PDB file of C-alpha atoms and ligand atoms in Angstrom:
ATOM      1  CA  MET M   1       4.547  21.478 -14.449  1.00 90.00           C
ATOM      2  CA  LEU M   2       1.122  20.406 -15.693  1.00 96.00           C
ATOM      3  CA  ASP M   3      -1.673  22.839 -16.518  1.00 97.00           C
ATOM      4  CA  GLN M   4      -4.523  20.444 -17.356  1.00 98.00           C
ATOM      5  CA  ILE M   5      -5.955  20.083 -13.835  1.00 98.00           C
ATOM      6  CA  LYS M   6      -8.713  22.567 -13.022  1.00 98.00           C
ATOM      7  CA  GLY M   7      -9.482  21.743  -9.393  1.00 98.00           C
ATOM      8  CA  LEU M   8     -11.292  18.934  -7.639  1.00 98.00           C
ATOM      9  CA  HIS M   9     -13.726  16.840  -9.673  1.00 98.00           C
ATOM     10  CA  HIS M  10     -15.296  14.755  -6.916  1.00 98.00           C
ATOM     11  CA  VAL M  11     -14.640  13.349  -3.452  1.00 98.00           C
ATOM     12  CA  THR M  12     -15.639   9.741  -2.779  1.00 98.00           C
ATOM     13  CA  SER M  13     -16.202   8.397   0.712  1.00 98.00           C
ATOM     14  CA  MET M  14     -17.606   5.326   2.411  1.00 98.00           C
ATOM     15  CA  ALA M  15     -20.759   5.077   4.474  1.00 98.00           C
ATOM     16  CA  ARG M  16     -22.648   2.451   6.423  1.00 97.00           C
ATOM     17  CA  ASP M  17     -26.270   3.225   5.621  1.00 97.00           C
ATOM     18  CA  ALA M  18     -27.541   4.365   2.211  1.00 97.00           C
ATOM     19  CA  ARG M  19     -30.800   5.844   3.466  1.00 97.00           C
ATOM     20  CA  GLU M  20     -29.147   7.842   6.233  1.00 97.00           C
ATOM     21  CA  ASN M  21     -26.470   8.993   3.798  1.00 98.00           C
ATOM     22  CA  ASN M  22     -29.010  10.153   1.239  1.00 98.00           C
ATOM     23  CA  ASP M  23     -30.999  11.992   3.915  1.00 97.00           C
ATOM     24  CA  PHE M  24     -27.910  13.781   5.208  1.00 98.00           C
ATOM     25  CA  PHE M  25     -26.744  15.178   1.886  1.00 98.00           C
ATOM     26  CA  THR M  26     -30.101  15.951   0.294  1.00 97.00           C
ATOM     27  CA  HIS M  27     -32.198  17.056   3.266  1.00 96.00           C
ATOM     28  CA  LYS M  28     -29.650  18.368   5.748  1.00 98.00           C
ATOM     29  CA  LEU M  29     -27.065  19.903   3.407  1.00 98.00           C
ATOM     30  CA  GLY M  30     -29.503  20.628   0.574  1.00 98.00           C
ATOM     31  CA  LEU M  31     -27.442  19.090  -2.220  1.00 98.00           C
ATOM     32  CA  ARG M  32     -29.040  17.393  -5.180  1.00 98.00           C
ATOM     33  CA  ARG M  33     -28.703  13.664  -5.677  1.00 98.00           C
ATOM     34  CA  VAL M  34     -27.558  13.636  -9.294  1.00 98.00           C
ATOM     35  CA  LYS M  35     -26.999   9.918  -9.741  1.00 98.00           C
ATOM     36  CA  LYS M  36     -28.181   6.704  -8.167  1.00 98.00           C
ATOM     37  CA  THR M  37     -26.036   3.918  -9.506  1.00 98.00           C
ATOM     38  CA  VAL M  38     -23.906   1.074  -8.156  1.00 98.00           C
ATOM     39  CA  ASN M  39     -20.236   0.531  -7.440  1.00 96.00           C
ATOM     40  CA  PHE M  40     -19.050  -0.740 -10.825  1.00 95.00           C
ATOM     41  CA  ASP M  41     -16.589  -3.123  -9.095  1.00 93.00           C
ATOM     42  CA  ALA M  42     -19.124  -4.331  -6.481  1.00 94.00           C
ATOM     43  CA  PRO M  43     -22.582  -3.879  -8.006  1.00 96.00           C
ATOM     44  CA  ASP M  44     -24.518  -4.911  -4.902  1.00 95.00           C
ATOM     45  CA  VAL M  45     -23.349  -1.634  -3.312  1.00 97.00           C
ATOM     46  CA  TYR M  46     -24.785   1.730  -4.288  1.00 98.00           C
ATOM     47  CA  HIS M  47     -22.758   4.585  -5.679  1.00 98.00           C
ATOM     48  CA  LEU M  48     -24.619   7.762  -4.749  1.00 98.00           C
ATOM     49  CA  TYR M  49     -23.669  11.195  -6.091  1.00 98.00           C
ATOM     50  CA  TYR M  50     -24.650  14.540  -4.529  1.00 98.00           C
ATOM     51  CA  ALA M  51     -23.860  17.851  -6.203  1.00 98.00           C
ATOM     52  CA  ASP M  52     -25.293  21.006  -7.731  1.00 98.00           C
ATOM     53  CA  GLU M  53     -28.108  20.886 -10.280  1.00 98.00           C
ATOM     54  CA  ALA M  54     -26.107  19.314 -13.092  1.00 98.00           C
ATOM     55  CA  GLY M  55     -23.348  17.477 -11.210  1.00 98.00           C
ATOM     56  CA  THR M  56     -20.759  20.051 -12.192  1.00 98.00           C
ATOM     57  CA  PRO M  57     -17.186  18.901 -11.506  1.00 98.00           C
ATOM     58  CA  GLY M  58     -15.962  20.563  -8.315  1.00 98.00           C
ATOM     59  CA  THR M  59     -19.317  20.081  -6.575  1.00 98.00           C
ATOM     60  CA  VAL M  60     -19.692  16.295  -6.581  1.00 98.00           C
ATOM     61  CA  MET M  61     -19.641  14.364  -3.269  1.00 98.00           C
ATOM     62  CA  THR M  62     -20.035  10.627  -3.819  1.00 98.00           C
ATOM     63  CA  TYR M  63     -20.545   7.652  -1.516  1.00 98.00           C
ATOM     64  CA  PHE M  64     -20.232   3.905  -1.420  1.00 98.00           C
ATOM     65  CA  PRO M  65     -22.613   2.797   1.335  1.00 97.00           C
ATOM     66  CA  PHE M  66     -21.364  -0.640   2.399  1.00 96.00           C
ATOM     67  CA  PRO M  67     -23.952  -2.190   4.723  1.00 91.00           C
ATOM     68  CA  ASN M  68     -22.387  -3.338   8.027  1.00 89.00           C
ATOM     69  CA  ILE M  69     -18.997  -1.779   7.336  1.00 96.00           C
ATOM     70  CA  ALA M  70     -17.162  -0.716  10.510  1.00 97.00           C
ATOM     71  CA  ARG M  71     -16.531   2.936  11.157  1.00 97.00           C
ATOM     72  CA  GLY M  72     -13.113   4.170  10.044  1.00 98.00           C
ATOM     73  CA  ARG M  73     -10.467   5.245  12.502  1.00 98.00           C
ATOM     74  CA  PRO M  74      -9.162   8.706  11.612  1.00 97.00           C
ATOM     75  CA  GLY M  75      -5.425   9.126  11.225  1.00 98.00           C
ATOM     76  CA  THR M  76      -2.779  10.058   8.711  1.00 98.00           C
ATOM     77  CA  GLY M  77      -2.521   9.054   5.076  1.00 98.00           C
ATOM     78  CA  GLU M  78      -6.021  10.231   4.279  1.00 98.00           C
ATOM     79  CA  VAL M  79      -8.220  13.217   3.538  1.00 98.00           C
ATOM     80  CA  GLY M  80      -9.351  14.349   6.971  1.00 98.00           C
ATOM     81  CA  THR M  81     -11.714  17.166   6.069  1.00 98.00           C
ATOM     82  CA  THR M  82     -13.811  17.840   2.986  1.00 98.00           C
ATOM     83  CA  VAL M  83     -14.759  21.504   2.828  1.00 98.00           C
ATOM     84  CA  PHE M  84     -17.709  23.134   1.055  1.00 98.00           C
ATOM     85  CA  SER M  85     -18.017  26.781   0.041  1.00 98.00           C
ATOM     86  CA  VAL M  86     -20.945  28.860   1.331  1.00 98.00           C
ATOM     87  CA  PRO M  87     -21.672  32.599   0.888  1.00 98.00           C
ATOM     88  CA  GLU M  88     -20.259  35.193   3.273  1.00 97.00           C
ATOM     89  CA  GLY M  89     -22.333  35.727   6.396  1.00 97.00           C
ATOM     90  CA  THR M  90     -24.156  32.380   6.292  1.00 98.00           C
ATOM     91  CA  LEU M  91     -22.306  30.368   8.954  1.00 98.00           C
ATOM     92  CA  GLY M  92     -24.815  31.509  11.609  1.00 98.00           C
ATOM     93  CA  PHE M  93     -27.640  30.107   9.503  1.00 98.00           C
ATOM     94  CA  TRP M  94     -25.772  26.841   8.988  1.00 98.00           C
ATOM     95  CA  GLU M  95     -24.787  26.513  12.634  1.00 98.00           C
ATOM     96  CA  GLN M  96     -28.424  26.768  13.669  1.00 98.00           C
ATOM     97  CA  ARG M  97     -29.709  24.552  10.859  1.00 98.00           C
ATOM     98  CA  LEU M  98     -27.246  21.731  11.493  1.00 98.00           C
ATOM     99  CA  ALA M  99     -27.794  21.898  15.270  1.00 98.00           C
ATOM    100  CA  GLU M 100     -31.564  21.679  14.817  1.00 98.00           C
ATOM    101  CA  GLN M 101     -31.090  18.617  12.643  1.00 96.00           C
ATOM    102  CA  GLY M 102     -29.018  16.845  15.254  1.00 97.00           C
ATOM    103  CA  VAL M 103     -25.720  17.068  13.382  1.00 98.00           C
ATOM    104  CA  THR M 104     -22.765  16.478  15.730  1.00 98.00           C
ATOM    105  CA  GLY M 105     -19.282  17.956  15.954  1.00 98.00           C
ATOM    106  CA  ILE M 106     -20.406  21.499  15.131  1.00 98.00           C
ATOM    107  CA  GLU M 107     -17.569  23.887  15.850  1.00 98.00           C
ATOM    108  CA  ARG M 108     -16.680  27.385  14.674  1.00 98.00           C
ATOM    109  CA  GLY M 109     -13.119  28.112  13.714  1.00 97.00           C
ATOM    110  CA  GLU M 110     -10.832  30.083  11.482  1.00 96.00           C
ATOM    111  CA  LEU M 111      -8.042  28.961   9.161  1.00 96.00           C
ATOM    112  CA  PHE M 112      -6.020  31.086   6.744  1.00 97.00           C
ATOM    113  CA  GLY M 113      -8.219  34.067   7.644  1.00 96.00           C
ATOM    114  CA  GLU M 114     -11.417  32.269   6.603  1.00 97.00           C
ATOM    115  CA  LYS M 115     -14.323  31.574   8.928  1.00 96.00           C
ATOM    116  CA  ARG M 116     -15.279  27.930   9.004  1.00 98.00           C
ATOM    117  CA  LEU M 117     -17.849  25.681  10.608  1.00 98.00           C
ATOM    118  CA  ALA M 118     -16.761  22.102  11.192  1.00 98.00           C
ATOM    119  CA  PHE M 119     -19.309  19.312  11.532  1.00 98.00           C
ATOM    120  CA  ASP M 120     -19.539  15.519  11.374  1.00 98.00           C
ATOM    121  CA  GLY M 121     -21.007  13.577   8.497  1.00 98.00           C
ATOM    122  CA  PRO M 122     -23.349  10.629   9.088  1.00 97.00           C
ATOM    123  CA  ASP M 123     -20.472   8.273  10.015  1.00 98.00           C
ATOM    124  CA  GLY M 124     -18.257  10.838  11.717  1.00 97.00           C
ATOM    125  CA  ASP M 125     -16.882  12.076   8.378  1.00 98.00           C
ATOM    126  CA  GLY M 126     -14.862  15.282   8.719  1.00 98.00           C
ATOM    127  CA  PHE M 127     -16.648  18.179   7.020  1.00 98.00           C
ATOM    128  CA  ALA M 128     -16.518  21.960   7.172  1.00 98.00           C
ATOM    129  CA  LEU M 129     -18.218  24.914   5.549  1.00 98.00           C
ATOM    130  CA  VAL M 130     -16.106  27.961   4.709  1.00 98.00           C
ATOM    131  CA  GLU M 131     -17.465  31.412   3.908  1.00 98.00           C
ATOM    132  CA  VAL M 132     -16.234  32.524   0.492  1.00 97.00           C
ATOM    133  CA  ARG M 133     -16.875  35.954  -0.985  1.00 94.00           C
ATOM    134  CA  ASP M 134     -17.943  36.033  -4.639  1.00 92.00           C
ATOM    135  CA  ASP M 135     -18.096  32.309  -5.320  1.00 97.00           C
ATOM    136  CA  ASP M 136     -20.113  32.645  -8.542  1.00 96.00           C
ATOM    137  CA  ARG M 137     -21.028  28.956  -8.883  1.00 98.00           C
ATOM    138  CA  ALA M 138     -24.809  28.536  -9.013  1.00 97.00           C
ATOM    139  CA  PRO M 139     -26.216  26.454  -6.143  1.00 97.00           C
ATOM    140  CA  TRP M 140     -28.948  23.826  -6.244  1.00 98.00           C
ATOM    141  CA  THR M 141     -32.010  25.632  -4.924  1.00 95.00           C
ATOM    142  CA  GLN M 142     -34.615  22.863  -4.709  1.00 95.00           C
ATOM    143  CA  GLY M 143     -33.014  21.192  -1.696  1.00 94.00           C
ATOM    144  CA  GLY M 144     -34.723  23.245   1.008  1.00 95.00           C
ATOM    145  CA  VAL M 145     -31.886  25.770   1.448  1.00 98.00           C
ATOM    146  CA  ALA M 146     -32.370  29.269   0.016  1.00 97.00           C
ATOM    147  CA  ALA M 147     -30.041  30.327  -2.792  1.00 97.00           C
ATOM    148  CA  ASP M 148     -28.485  33.006  -0.545  1.00 97.00           C
ATOM    149  CA  ASP M 149     -27.317  30.321   1.910  1.00 98.00           C
ATOM    150  CA  ALA M 150     -26.816  27.222  -0.226  1.00 98.00           C
ATOM    151  CA  ILE M 151     -23.569  25.309  -0.746  1.00 98.00           C
ATOM    152  CA  ARG M 152     -21.717  26.378  -3.914  1.00 98.00           C
ATOM    153  CA  GLY M 153     -19.487  23.332  -4.278  1.00 98.00           C
ATOM    154  CA  PHE M 154     -16.171  22.272  -2.803  1.00 98.00           C
ATOM    155  CA  HIS M 155     -13.870  24.838  -1.267  1.00 98.00           C
ATOM    156  CA  SER M 156     -11.040  22.395  -0.563  1.00 98.00           C
ATOM    157  CA  ALA M 157      -9.917  19.024   0.654  1.00 98.00           C
ATOM    158  CA  SER M 158      -7.540  18.744   3.586  1.00 98.00           C
ATOM    159  CA  MET M 159      -5.074  15.867   3.800  1.00 98.00           C
ATOM    160  CA  ARG M 160      -3.401  14.647   7.002  1.00 98.00           C
ATOM    161  CA  LEU M 161       0.011  13.167   6.320  1.00 98.00           C
ATOM    162  CA  GLN M 162       2.915  11.946   8.421  1.00 97.00           C
ATOM    163  CA  ASP M 163       5.306  13.504   5.919  1.00 95.00           C
ATOM    164  CA  ALA M 164       3.808  16.064   3.556  1.00 94.00           C
ATOM    165  CA  GLY M 165       6.897  16.815   1.508  1.00 93.00           C
ATOM    166  CA  ALA M 166       6.571  14.392  -1.398  1.00 95.00           C
ATOM    167  CA  THR M 167       2.815  14.900  -1.725  1.00 96.00           C
ATOM    168  CA  ALA M 168       3.199  18.689  -1.783  1.00 96.00           C
ATOM    169  CA  GLU M 169       5.840  18.273  -4.501  1.00 97.00           C
ATOM    170  CA  LEU M 170       3.456  16.035  -6.457  1.00 97.00           C
ATOM    171  CA  LEU M 171       0.681  18.636  -6.200  1.00 98.00           C
ATOM    172  CA  LYS M 172       3.068  21.291  -7.486  1.00 98.00           C
ATOM    173  CA  PHE M 173       3.916  19.015 -10.403  1.00 98.00           C
ATOM    174  CA  MET M 174       0.171  18.640 -11.008  1.00 98.00           C
ATOM    175  CA  GLY M 175      -0.188  22.424 -11.342  1.00 98.00           C
ATOM    176  CA  TYR M 176      -0.717  23.596  -7.771  1.00 98.00           C
ATOM    177  CA  GLU M 177       1.308  26.288  -6.029  1.00 98.00           C
ATOM    178  CA  GLU M 178       1.835  26.962  -2.355  1.00 98.00           C
ATOM    179  CA  ILE M 179      -0.143  30.081  -1.455  1.00 98.00           C
ATOM    180  CA  ASP M 180      -0.057  30.090   2.356  1.00 98.00           C
ATOM    181  CA  LYS M 181       1.226  28.347   5.446  1.00 97.00           C
ATOM    182  CA  ALA M 182      -0.161  28.251   9.000  1.00 95.00           C
ATOM    183  CA  GLY M 183       1.380  26.114  11.728  1.00 95.00           C
ATOM    184  CA  ASN M 184       1.829  22.622  10.319  1.00 96.00           C
ATOM    185  CA  THR M 185      -0.579  23.173   7.394  1.00 97.00           C
ATOM    186  CA  VAL M 186       0.410  24.204   3.873  1.00 97.00           C
ATOM    187  CA  ARG M 187      -2.219  25.562   1.495  1.00 98.00           C
ATOM    188  CA  LEU M 188      -1.885  24.898  -2.216  1.00 98.00           C
ATOM    189  CA  ALA M 189      -4.111  26.179  -5.011  1.00 98.00           C
ATOM    190  CA  VAL M 190      -4.440  25.562  -8.731  1.00 98.00           C
ATOM    191  CA  LYS M 191      -2.145  28.004 -10.478  1.00 94.00           C
ATOM    192  CA  GLY M 192      -4.171  28.633 -13.630  1.00 90.00           C
ATOM    193  CA  ASP M 193      -7.921  28.951 -14.114  1.00 93.00           C
ATOM    194  CA  SER M 194     -10.017  26.553 -12.065  1.00 96.00           C
ATOM    195  CA  ASN M 195     -13.554  25.322 -11.551  1.00 97.00           C
ATOM    196  CA  GLY M 196     -13.705  26.975  -8.104  1.00 97.00           C
ATOM    197  CA  ALA M 197     -12.733  23.890  -6.098  1.00 98.00           C
ATOM    198  CA  ASP M 198      -9.112  24.902  -6.335  1.00 97.00           C
ATOM    199  CA  ILE M 199      -7.578  24.443  -2.861  1.00 98.00           C
ATOM    200  CA  ILE M 200      -5.782  21.526  -1.186  1.00 98.00           C
ATOM    201  CA  ASP M 201      -4.542  21.860   2.392  1.00 98.00           C
ATOM    202  CA  VAL M 202      -1.798  19.515   3.542  1.00 98.00           C
ATOM    203  CA  GLU M 203      -1.373  19.039   7.271  1.00 97.00           C
ATOM    204  CA  THR M 204       1.766  17.366   8.615  1.00 97.00           C
ATOM    205  CA  LEU M 205       1.266  15.139  11.676  1.00 97.00           C
ATOM    206  CA  PRO M 206       4.493  13.135  12.025  1.00 96.00           C
ATOM    207  CA  VAL M 207       3.552  11.129  15.138  1.00 96.00           C
ATOM    208  CA  VAL M 208      -0.098  10.353  14.328  1.00 96.00           C
ATOM    209  CA  SER M 209      -0.632   6.766  13.210  1.00 97.00           C
ATOM    210  CA  HIS M 210      -2.159   5.775   9.903  1.00 97.00           C
ATOM    211  CA  ALA M 211      -5.920   5.865   9.453  1.00 98.00           C
ATOM    212  CA  ARG M 212      -7.925   2.683   9.180  1.00 97.00           C
ATOM    213  CA  GLN M 213     -10.425   3.165   6.385  1.00 97.00           C
ATOM    214  CA  GLY M 214     -14.097   2.470   7.026  1.00 98.00           C
ATOM    215  CA  ALA M 215     -17.439   4.232   7.160  1.00 98.00           C
ATOM    216  CA  GLY M 216     -16.850   7.977   7.293  1.00 98.00           C
ATOM    217  CA  SER M 217     -13.462   7.770   5.557  1.00 98.00           C
ATOM    218  CA  VAL M 218     -12.651   9.445   2.281  1.00 98.00           C
ATOM    219  CA  HIS M 219     -11.812   6.692  -0.199  1.00 98.00           C
ATOM    220  CA  HIS M 220     -10.199   8.952  -2.801  1.00 98.00           C
ATOM    221  CA  ILE M 221     -10.263  12.446  -4.250  1.00 98.00           C
ATOM    222  CA  ALA M 222     -10.528  13.123  -7.951  1.00 98.00           C
ATOM    223  CA  PHE M 223      -9.073  16.036  -9.882  1.00 98.00           C
ATOM    224  CA  ALA M 224     -10.811  17.486 -12.924  1.00 98.00           C
ATOM    225  CA  VAL M 225      -9.503  17.623 -16.470  1.00 98.00           C
ATOM    226  CA  GLU M 226     -11.532  18.854 -19.404  1.00 98.00           C
ATOM    227  CA  ASN M 227     -11.410  15.791 -21.628  1.00 98.00           C
ATOM    228  CA  ARG M 228      -9.760  12.482 -22.413  1.00 98.00           C
ATOM    229  CA  ALA M 229      -6.919  14.039 -24.391  1.00 98.00           C
ATOM    230  CA  LYS M 230      -5.885  16.151 -21.389  1.00 98.00           C
ATOM    231  CA  GLN M 231      -6.250  13.085 -19.173  1.00 98.00           C
ATOM    232  CA  LEU M 232      -3.836  11.118 -21.339  1.00 98.00           C
ATOM    233  CA  GLU M 233      -1.328  13.987 -21.142  1.00 98.00           C
ATOM    234  CA  VAL M 234      -1.554  13.899 -17.335  1.00 98.00           C
ATOM    235  CA  ARG M 235      -1.289  10.102 -17.278  1.00 98.00           C
ATOM    236  CA  LYS M 236       1.830  10.107 -19.425  1.00 98.00           C
ATOM    237  CA  ALA M 237       3.476  12.853 -17.370  1.00 98.00           C
ATOM    238  CA  LEU M 238       2.775  11.008 -14.107  1.00 98.00           C
ATOM    239  CA  MET M 239       4.097   7.732 -15.490  1.00 98.00           C
ATOM    240  CA  ASP M 240       7.206   9.468 -16.870  1.00 97.00           C
ATOM    241  CA  THR M 241       7.767  10.726 -13.305  1.00 96.00           C
ATOM    242  CA  GLY M 242       7.584   7.177 -11.968  1.00 96.00           C
ATOM    243  CA  TYR M 243       4.003   6.922 -10.733  1.00 97.00           C
ATOM    244  CA  GLN M 244       2.079   3.725 -11.268  1.00 97.00           C
ATOM    245  CA  VAL M 245      -1.149   4.880 -12.885  1.00 98.00           C
ATOM    246  CA  THR M 246      -4.073   2.641 -13.838  1.00 98.00           C
ATOM    247  CA  PRO M 247      -5.269   2.433 -17.432  1.00 98.00           C
ATOM    248  CA  VAL M 248      -8.154   4.741 -18.330  1.00 98.00           C
ATOM    249  CA  ILE M 249     -11.380   3.319 -16.866  1.00 98.00           C
ATOM    250  CA  ASP M 250     -14.862   4.146 -18.155  1.00 97.00           C
ATOM    251  CA  ARG M 251     -17.051   5.258 -15.240  1.00 97.00           C
ATOM    252  CA  ASP M 252     -19.991   6.093 -17.551  1.00 97.00           C
ATOM    253  CA  TYR M 253     -20.201   9.736 -16.368  1.00 98.00           C
ATOM    254  CA  PHE M 254     -16.472  10.422 -16.618  1.00 98.00           C
ATOM    255  CA  TRP M 255     -13.245   8.624 -17.500  1.00 98.00           C
ATOM    256  CA  ALA M 256     -10.936   7.845 -14.607  1.00 98.00           C
ATOM    257  CA  ILE M 257      -7.292   7.068 -13.856  1.00 98.00           C
ATOM    258  CA  TYR M 258      -6.026   6.337 -10.339  1.00 98.00           C
ATOM    259  CA  PHE M 259      -2.696   6.423  -8.579  1.00 98.00           C
ATOM    260  CA  ARG M 260      -1.484   6.189  -4.972  1.00 96.00           C
ATOM    261  CA  THR M 261       0.362   9.247  -3.669  1.00 95.00           C
ATOM    262  CA  PRO M 262       3.502   9.160  -1.492  1.00 92.00           C
ATOM    263  CA  GLY M 263       1.529  10.186   1.614  1.00 92.00           C
ATOM    264  CA  GLY M 264      -0.925   7.306   1.162  1.00 94.00           C
ATOM    265  CA  VAL M 265      -3.950   9.101  -0.305  1.00 97.00           C
ATOM    266  CA  LEU M 266      -5.524   7.639  -3.450  1.00 98.00           C
ATOM    267  CA  PHE M 267      -5.784  10.238  -6.225  1.00 98.00           C
ATOM    268  CA  GLU M 268      -7.942  10.027  -9.324  1.00 98.00           C
ATOM    269  CA  VAL M 269      -7.936  12.224 -12.416  1.00 98.00           C
ATOM    270  CA  ALA M 270     -11.427  12.386 -13.941  1.00 98.00           C
ATOM    271  CA  THR M 271     -12.737  13.990 -17.110  1.00 98.00           C
ATOM    272  CA  ASN M 272     -15.490  16.607 -17.205  1.00 98.00           C
ATOM    273  CA  GLU M 273     -16.933  14.686 -20.155  1.00 98.00           C
ATOM    274  CA  PRO M 274     -19.450  13.147 -20.739  1.00 98.00           C
ATOM    275  CA  GLY M 275     -21.230  14.255 -17.532  1.00 98.00           C
ATOM    276  CA  PHE M 276     -24.221  13.083 -15.518  1.00 98.00           C
ATOM    277  CA  ASP M 277     -26.849  13.866 -18.148  1.00 97.00           C
ATOM    278  CA  ARG M 278     -25.540  11.234 -20.538  1.00 96.00           C
ATOM    279  CA  ASP M 279     -28.244   8.732 -19.519  1.00 96.00           C
ATOM    280  CA  GLU M 280     -31.038  10.846 -18.000  1.00 96.00           C
ATOM    281  CA  ASP M 281     -32.445  14.363 -18.402  1.00 96.00           C
ATOM    282  CA  THR M 282     -31.053  17.060 -16.140  1.00 96.00           C
ATOM    283  CA  ALA M 283     -34.600  17.587 -14.838  1.00 97.00           C
ATOM    284  CA  HIS M 284     -34.687  14.017 -13.489  1.00 97.00           C
ATOM    285  CA  LEU M 285     -31.090  13.376 -12.462  1.00 98.00           C
ATOM    286  CA  GLY M 286     -30.636  10.885  -9.659  1.00 97.00           C
ATOM    287  CA  GLU M 287     -34.196   9.584  -9.588  1.00 96.00           C
ATOM    288  CA  ALA M 288     -33.954   6.217 -11.343  1.00 96.00           C
ATOM    289  CA  LEU M 289     -31.479   3.429 -10.591  1.00 97.00           C
ATOM    290  CA  LYS M 290     -28.944   3.649 -13.415  1.00 98.00           C
ATOM    291  CA  LEU M 291     -26.751   0.647 -14.133  1.00 97.00           C
ATOM    292  CA  PRO M 292     -23.712   0.399 -16.365  1.00 97.00           C
ATOM    293  CA  THR M 293     -24.193  -1.863 -19.380  1.00 96.00           C
ATOM    294  CA  GLN M 294     -22.090  -4.643 -17.857  1.00 96.00           C
ATOM    295  CA  HIS M 295     -24.411  -4.872 -14.826  1.00 97.00           C
ATOM    296  CA  GLU M 296     -27.764  -4.269 -16.533  1.00 97.00           C
ATOM    297  CA  HIS M 297     -28.531  -8.008 -16.380  1.00 98.00           C
ATOM    298  CA  LEU M 298     -28.503  -7.721 -12.557  1.00 97.00           C
ATOM    299  CA  ARG M 299     -31.227  -5.060 -12.496  1.00 98.00           C
ATOM    300  CA  LYS M 300     -34.024  -7.225 -11.143  1.00 97.00           C
ATOM    301  CA  TYR M 301     -31.859  -8.639  -8.359  1.00 97.00           C
ATOM    302  CA  LEU M 302     -30.434  -5.228  -7.462  1.00 97.00           C
ATOM    303  CA  GLU M 303     -33.827  -3.531  -7.402  1.00 96.00           C
ATOM    304  CA  GLN M 304     -34.966  -6.149  -4.889  1.00 95.00           C
ATOM    305  CA  HIS M 305     -31.838  -6.178  -2.741  1.00 95.00           C
ATOM    306  CA  LEU M 306     -30.522  -2.615  -2.625  1.00 96.00           C
ATOM    307  CA  GLN M 307     -31.868  -0.717   0.378  1.00 93.00           C
ATOM    308  CA  PRO M 308     -34.674   1.617  -0.763  1.00 93.00           C
ATOM    309  CA  ILE M 309     -33.767   5.300  -0.358  1.00 93.00           C
ATOM    310  CA  GLU M 310     -36.109   8.270  -0.368  1.00 78.00           C
ATOM    311  CA  ASP M 311     -36.126  10.876  -3.105  1.00 68.00           C
TER     312      ASP M 311
HETATM  313 ZN1   ZN W   1     -13.733   8.605  -8.124  1.00 58.90          ZN
END
């Protein structure tokens, strides 16, 4: 069993409208936009990153806003709910705040003894807030939400699968252990020390058809490793187990490897190094359009054609 993975690194989803997406995560949820760049494989599409102050792994929600993309159809073989951690006793505040801002799908619930508040993202994305006692991660406090209420980072990601068995086994191989079970949902958590974003829920829905990815769908989830050496250890172990893993890819702010899991969800393993301050000061993260070297020659075109988004 591996011990290099320290929790989630980031969650990447698809959206239809960059401006609406930016408004939702910065103004409604109070996260910080820590990077405004482009999809390295399709540079006419933004890649927007929302997180805590520094873009700490385990707090980073990212989006590809594809203009005119159709909305996804929820189903199995995907991450159905991305869950953020908020302090104990704040769900009332959040319920009122999100309702006032016109957020849809707001619903109180409880899972594994934790109070949660489900809500829809800008394209019907499945989100929830969960009250966590003593989450000591420092929140971003300049986003219009007081420090006592603000999002701390990810609590978990919840996958919906037709058959959870092989994916649960994979997660155990990756260093997770089963810590609870409720109905058709199994909860796994990182066994060793983690960055706080240490939970994956796996829900089994044998007769629900496969999702069709689109706006509001999670594209992939990334797991955090400290550095490139640990990443290579994970890559080798996965390949020795029979997984087809991509070569290491430079994403400028982290190094990435990807592989498809048995249940259909795309997994990534991303390094904590070098981080989001490698090309701009922490004080000004996310303000300027940053382009990878290979796309810098497109800057003029992209600055004219990418939809302007507010700060
Ligand atoms: Zn990624």
